[in-house]
Coordinates of C-alpha atoms in Angstrom, one line a residue:
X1 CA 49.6 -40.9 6.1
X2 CA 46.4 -42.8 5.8
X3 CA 42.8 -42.7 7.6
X4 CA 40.0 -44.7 8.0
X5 CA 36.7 -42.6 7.4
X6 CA 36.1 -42.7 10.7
X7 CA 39.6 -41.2 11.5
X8 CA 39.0 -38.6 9.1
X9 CA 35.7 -37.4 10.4
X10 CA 37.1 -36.8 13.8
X11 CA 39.8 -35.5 12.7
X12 CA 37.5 -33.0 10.6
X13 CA 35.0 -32.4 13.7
X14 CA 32.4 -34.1 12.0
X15 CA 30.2 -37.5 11.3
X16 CA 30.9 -40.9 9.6
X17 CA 27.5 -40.1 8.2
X18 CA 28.2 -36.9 6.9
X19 CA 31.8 -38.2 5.5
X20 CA 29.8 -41.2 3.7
X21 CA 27.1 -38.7 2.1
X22 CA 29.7 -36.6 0.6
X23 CA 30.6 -39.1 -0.9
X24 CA 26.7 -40.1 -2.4
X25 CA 26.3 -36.6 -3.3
X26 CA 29.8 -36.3 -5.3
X27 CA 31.6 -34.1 -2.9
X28 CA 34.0 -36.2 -2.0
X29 CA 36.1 -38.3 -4.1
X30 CA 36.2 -42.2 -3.2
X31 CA 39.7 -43.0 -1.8
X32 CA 41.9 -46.0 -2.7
X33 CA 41.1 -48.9 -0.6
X34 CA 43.7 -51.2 1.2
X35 CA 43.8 -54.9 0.5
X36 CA 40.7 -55.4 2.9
X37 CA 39.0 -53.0 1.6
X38 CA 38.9 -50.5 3.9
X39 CA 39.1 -46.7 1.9
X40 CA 42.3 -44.8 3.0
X41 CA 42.0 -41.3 3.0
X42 CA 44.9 -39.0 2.6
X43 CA 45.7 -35.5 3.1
X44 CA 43.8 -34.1 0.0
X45 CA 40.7 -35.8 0.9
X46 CA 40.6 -34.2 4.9
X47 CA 41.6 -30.6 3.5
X48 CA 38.5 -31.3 1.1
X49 CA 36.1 -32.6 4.0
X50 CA 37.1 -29.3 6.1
X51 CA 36.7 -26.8 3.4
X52 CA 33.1 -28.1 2.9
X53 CA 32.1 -28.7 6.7
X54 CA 33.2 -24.8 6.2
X55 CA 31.1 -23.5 4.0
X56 CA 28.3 -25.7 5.6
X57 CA 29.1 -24.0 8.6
X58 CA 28.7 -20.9 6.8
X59 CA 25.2 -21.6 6.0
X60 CA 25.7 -23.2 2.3
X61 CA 24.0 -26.5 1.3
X62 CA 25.1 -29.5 -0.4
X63 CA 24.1 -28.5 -3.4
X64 CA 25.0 -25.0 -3.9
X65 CA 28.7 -26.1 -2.5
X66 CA 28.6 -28.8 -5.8
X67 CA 27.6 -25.8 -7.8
X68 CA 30.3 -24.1 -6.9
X69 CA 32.9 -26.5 -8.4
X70 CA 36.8 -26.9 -7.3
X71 CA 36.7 -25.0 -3.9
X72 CA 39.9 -24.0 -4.2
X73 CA 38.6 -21.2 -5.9
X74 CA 36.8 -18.5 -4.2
X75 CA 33.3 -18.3 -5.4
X76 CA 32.9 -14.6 -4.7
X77 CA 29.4 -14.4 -6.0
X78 CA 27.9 -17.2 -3.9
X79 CA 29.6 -15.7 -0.6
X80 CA 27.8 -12.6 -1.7
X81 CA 24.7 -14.0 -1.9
X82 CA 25.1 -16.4 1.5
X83 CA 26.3 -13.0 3.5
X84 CA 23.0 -11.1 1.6
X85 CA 21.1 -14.3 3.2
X86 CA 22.9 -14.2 6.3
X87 CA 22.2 -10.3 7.4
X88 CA 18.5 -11.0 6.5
X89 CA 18.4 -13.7 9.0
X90 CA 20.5 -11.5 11.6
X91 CA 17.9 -9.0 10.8
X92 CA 15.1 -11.5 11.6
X93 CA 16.2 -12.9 14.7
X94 CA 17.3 -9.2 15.7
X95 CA 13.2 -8.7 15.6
X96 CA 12.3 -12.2 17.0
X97 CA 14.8 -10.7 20.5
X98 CA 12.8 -7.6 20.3
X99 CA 9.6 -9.1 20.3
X100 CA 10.9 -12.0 23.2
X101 CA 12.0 -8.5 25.2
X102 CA 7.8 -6.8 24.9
X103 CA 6.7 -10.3 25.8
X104 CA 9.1 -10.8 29.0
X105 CA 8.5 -6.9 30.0
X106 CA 5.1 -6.8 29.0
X107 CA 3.7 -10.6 29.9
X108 CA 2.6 -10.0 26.3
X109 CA 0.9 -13.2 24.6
X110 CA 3.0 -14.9 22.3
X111 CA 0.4 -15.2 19.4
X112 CA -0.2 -11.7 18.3
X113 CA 3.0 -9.5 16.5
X114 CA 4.5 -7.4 18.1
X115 CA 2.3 -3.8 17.4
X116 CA 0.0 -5.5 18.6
X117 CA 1.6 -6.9 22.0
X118 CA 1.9 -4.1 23.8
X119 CA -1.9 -2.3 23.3
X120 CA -3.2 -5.6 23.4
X121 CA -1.3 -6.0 27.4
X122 CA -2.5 -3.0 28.4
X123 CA -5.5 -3.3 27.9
X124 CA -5.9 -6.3 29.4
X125 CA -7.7 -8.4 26.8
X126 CA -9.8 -11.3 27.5
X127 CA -9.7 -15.0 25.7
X128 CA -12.2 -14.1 23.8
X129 CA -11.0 -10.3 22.4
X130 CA -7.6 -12.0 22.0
X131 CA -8.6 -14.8 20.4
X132 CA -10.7 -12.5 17.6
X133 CA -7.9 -10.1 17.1
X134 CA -5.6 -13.3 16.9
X135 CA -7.6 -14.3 13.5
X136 CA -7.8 -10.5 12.6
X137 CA -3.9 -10.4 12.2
X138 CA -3.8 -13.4 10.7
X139 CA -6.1 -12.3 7.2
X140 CA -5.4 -8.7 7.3
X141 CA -2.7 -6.8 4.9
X142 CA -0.4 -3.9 6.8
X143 CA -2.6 -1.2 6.4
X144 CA -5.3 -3.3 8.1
X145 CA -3.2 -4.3 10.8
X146 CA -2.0 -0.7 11.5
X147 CA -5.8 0.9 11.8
X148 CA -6.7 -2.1 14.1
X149 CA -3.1 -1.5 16.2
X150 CA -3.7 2.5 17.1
X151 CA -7.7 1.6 17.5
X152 CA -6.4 -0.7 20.2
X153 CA -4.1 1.4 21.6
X154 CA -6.6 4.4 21.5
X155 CA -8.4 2.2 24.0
X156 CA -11.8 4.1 23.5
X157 CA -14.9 4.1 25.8
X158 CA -17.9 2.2 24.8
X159 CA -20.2 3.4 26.6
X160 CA -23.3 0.5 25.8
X161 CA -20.6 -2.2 26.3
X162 CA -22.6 -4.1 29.1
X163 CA -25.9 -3.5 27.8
X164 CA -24.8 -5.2 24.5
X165 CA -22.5 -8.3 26.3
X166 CA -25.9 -9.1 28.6
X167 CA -28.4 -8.8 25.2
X168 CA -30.3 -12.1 25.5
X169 CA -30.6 -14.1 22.4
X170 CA -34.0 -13.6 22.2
X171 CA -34.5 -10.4 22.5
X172 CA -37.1 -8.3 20.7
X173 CA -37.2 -5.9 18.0
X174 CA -37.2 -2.9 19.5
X175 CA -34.8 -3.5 22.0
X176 CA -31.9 -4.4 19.7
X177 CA -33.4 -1.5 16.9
X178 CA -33.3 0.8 20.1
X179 CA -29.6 -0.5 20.8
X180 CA -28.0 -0.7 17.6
X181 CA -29.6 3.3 17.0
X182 CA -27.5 4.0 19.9
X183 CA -24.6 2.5 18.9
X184 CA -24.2 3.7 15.6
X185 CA -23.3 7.3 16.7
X186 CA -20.5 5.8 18.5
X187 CA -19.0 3.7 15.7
X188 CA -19.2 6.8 13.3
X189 CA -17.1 8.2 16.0
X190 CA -14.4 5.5 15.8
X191 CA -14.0 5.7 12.1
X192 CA -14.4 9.7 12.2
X193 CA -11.2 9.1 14.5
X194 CA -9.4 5.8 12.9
X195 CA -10.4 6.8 9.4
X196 CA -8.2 3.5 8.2
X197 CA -10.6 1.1 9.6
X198 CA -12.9 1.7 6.3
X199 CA -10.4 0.5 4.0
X200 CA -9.0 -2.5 6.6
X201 CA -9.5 -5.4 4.1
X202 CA -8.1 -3.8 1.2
X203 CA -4.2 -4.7 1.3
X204 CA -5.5 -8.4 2.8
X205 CA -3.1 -11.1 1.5
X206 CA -6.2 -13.2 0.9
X207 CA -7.9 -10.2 -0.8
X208 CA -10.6 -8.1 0.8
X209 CA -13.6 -10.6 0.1
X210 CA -11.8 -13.6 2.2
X211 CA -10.7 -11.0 4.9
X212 CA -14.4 -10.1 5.2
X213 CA -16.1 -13.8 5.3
X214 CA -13.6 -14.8 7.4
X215 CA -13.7 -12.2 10.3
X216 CA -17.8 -12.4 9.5
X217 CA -17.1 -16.0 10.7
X218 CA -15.7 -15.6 13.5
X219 CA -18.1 -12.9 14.7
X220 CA -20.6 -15.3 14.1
X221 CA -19.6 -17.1 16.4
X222 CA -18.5 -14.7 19.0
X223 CA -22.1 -13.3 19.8
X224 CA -25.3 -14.6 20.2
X225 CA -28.1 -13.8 17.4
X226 CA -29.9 -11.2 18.8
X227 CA -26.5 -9.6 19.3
X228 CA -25.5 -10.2 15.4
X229 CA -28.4 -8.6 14.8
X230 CA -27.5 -5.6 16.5
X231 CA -24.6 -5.4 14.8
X232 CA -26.3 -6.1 11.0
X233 CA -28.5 -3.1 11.8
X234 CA -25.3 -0.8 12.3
X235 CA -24.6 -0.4 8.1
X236 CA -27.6 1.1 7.2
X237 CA -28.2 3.3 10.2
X238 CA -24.3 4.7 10.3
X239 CA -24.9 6.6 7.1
X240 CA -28.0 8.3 8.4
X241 CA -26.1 9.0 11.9
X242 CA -25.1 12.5 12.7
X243 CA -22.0 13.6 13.2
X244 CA -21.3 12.3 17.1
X245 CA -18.8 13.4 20.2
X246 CA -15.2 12.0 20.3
X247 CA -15.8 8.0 21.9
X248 CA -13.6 8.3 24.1
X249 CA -14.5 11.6 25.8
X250 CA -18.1 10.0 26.5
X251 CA -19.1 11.3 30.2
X252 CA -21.6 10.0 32.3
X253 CA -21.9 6.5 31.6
X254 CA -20.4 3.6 32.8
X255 CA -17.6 3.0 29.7
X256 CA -15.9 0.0 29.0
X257 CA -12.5 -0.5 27.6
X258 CA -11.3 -1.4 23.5
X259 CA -12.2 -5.1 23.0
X260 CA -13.7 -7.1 20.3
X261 CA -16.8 -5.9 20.3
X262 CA -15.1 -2.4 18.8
X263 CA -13.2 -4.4 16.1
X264 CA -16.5 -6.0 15.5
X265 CA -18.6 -2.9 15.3
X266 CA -16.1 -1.3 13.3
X267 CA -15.7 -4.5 11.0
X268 CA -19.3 -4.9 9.9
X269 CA -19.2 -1.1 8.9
X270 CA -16.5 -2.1 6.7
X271 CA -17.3 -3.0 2.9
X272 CA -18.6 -6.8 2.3
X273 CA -18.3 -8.4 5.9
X274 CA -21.3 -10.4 6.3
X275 CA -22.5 -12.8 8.9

C-alpha cells in the first residue's frame, strides 16, 4: 500500500504542511518516489507521522521529539518531565477558573489579581483608586502586595477624605500644614494597624528604589500640588505624632471609604518614595 502525502496526512488527522515540515526538520524520512515523482509513503512512515502528531498532542515540540531519538522507545524521562509541565499548567489554569469565577460573582475588574478583586469590588473603587492600585501590583513583591490587600479590605475611615480631594492647588501654607498635622495621626494609625505597609517595597521585583519612584510617579500625577504637598509634610510630622485612635473607629465625622489616597498616605511614609 502506497500514499500520497496528502493521503497520509488525512489519514493521520493532520496537515500537508505539517507532513512536509517533518520532513525539513528530520522527523520524517523521505519516501521513495514513483516514476513521476510523486513520494509514496508506506506503512512505516504513517505509524511514524501518528506517533509524533502523539506526542505533539501531548504537549512535546519538534525539537525535544528529535531529541528523543527512535520513538519506538519509551523516553521515560522526557514523559516525566512533559507530565511535571503539564500539572503546572493544570495548576495555572485551575487558578485562571478561580479568578474568571470572583470576577463573574464579584463584577471584579479584570486587571488586578485576584486578592485583590474582591476588597477592591467591595469597596467600590473609582478609575482613579483602581488605576493607582493597578500600577501598585504591578512593581510590588508579595509581601507588598499582601499589606496593600488586608489595608484594602480593612476598608478604614478617613475621616479628612473630602477636605483633602477639594484642596485647591493653590492653597496656602497654613492650610495644607494645618491639614497634613491632622492627617498624620491617622496614618500612624494605619501602620500602627497594617504594620506591613512600612516594609511594602522591600520584596519588590524591581527592588525597593524603582518600587518607590515609580508609585512616587504616579502620585504625582494623581493629585494636584498643593495636595502633594500635604502629603510630603506627612514624613516628618508622623514621627512626632502621638500615639492615635484605631482609623476606622473614628466617630463624628463624615468618613470616607479605603481608596488611593490611603495607599498614598501610607506610601509616602514608606522609606524613599519621593515625588
Amino acid at each position: 500500500m502506497a500514499w500520497s502525502t496528502r493521503e497520509i496526512a488525512e489519514i493521520a488527522g493532520t496537515t500537508l504542511r505539517a507532513v512536509r515540515h517533518y520532513h525539513e526538520v528530520g522527523l520524517l524520512e523521505e519516501p521513495e518516489r514513483r516514476a513521476n515523482g510523486y513520494k509514496q509513503y508506506g506503512v512505516t512512515h504513517l505509524i511514524r507521522v501518528l506517533r509524533i502528531k502523539r506526542l505533539t498532542d501531548l504537549g512535546f515540540s519538534l525539537s525535544q521529539i528529535a531529541a528523543m531519538g527512535d520513538l519506538d522507545d519509551q523516553p521515560e524521562e522526557a514523559l516525566r518531565a512533559l507530565d511535571t509541565e503539564l500539572a503546572a499548567t493544570i495548576e495555572r489554569l485551575r487558578q485562571a477558573r478561580i479568578e474568571l469565577g470572583l470576577i463573574l460573582r464579584q463584577a471584579a475588574t479584570t486587571d488586578l489579581p485576584s486578592e485583590f478583586a474582591p476588597a477592591a469590588a467591595e469597596a467600590q473603587l473609582s478609575d482613579v483608586d483602581r488605576s493607582f492600585i493597578v500600577v501598585m501590583t504591578r512593581i510590588l513583591g508579595p509581601q507588598g502586595l499582601r499589606a496593600y490587600s488586608e489595608l484594602l479590605r480593612s476598608r478604614p475611615t478617613y475621616p479628612l477624605a473630602s477636605e483633602f480631594a477639594a484642596l485647591p492647588a493653590d492653597a496656602d501654607e497654613q492650610t495644607r500644614q494645618d491639614l497634613a498635622e491632622r492627617t498624620a495621626p491617622y496614618v500612624r494609625a494605619l501602620h500602627a494597624e497594617h504594620p506591613g505597609l512600612r516594609n511594602a517595597h522591600a520584596d519588590a521585583p524591581g527592588g525597593a528604589h524603582f518600587a518607590a519612584q515609580t508609585i512616587g510617579k504616579a502620585i504625582e500625577d494623581l493629585y494636584n500640588p498643593a495636595q502633594l504637598d500635604v502629603l510630603r509634610r506627612l514624613q516628618p510630622l508622623l514621627h512626632a505624632a502621638p500615639d492615635p485612635p484605631h482609623p476606622a473607629r473614628a466617630e463624628g465625622v463624615d468618613g470616607h471609604g479605603v481608596d488611593s489616597l490611603h495607599v498614598a498616605m501610607c506610601v509616602y511614609a514608606s522609606p524613599g518614595t519621593r515625588v
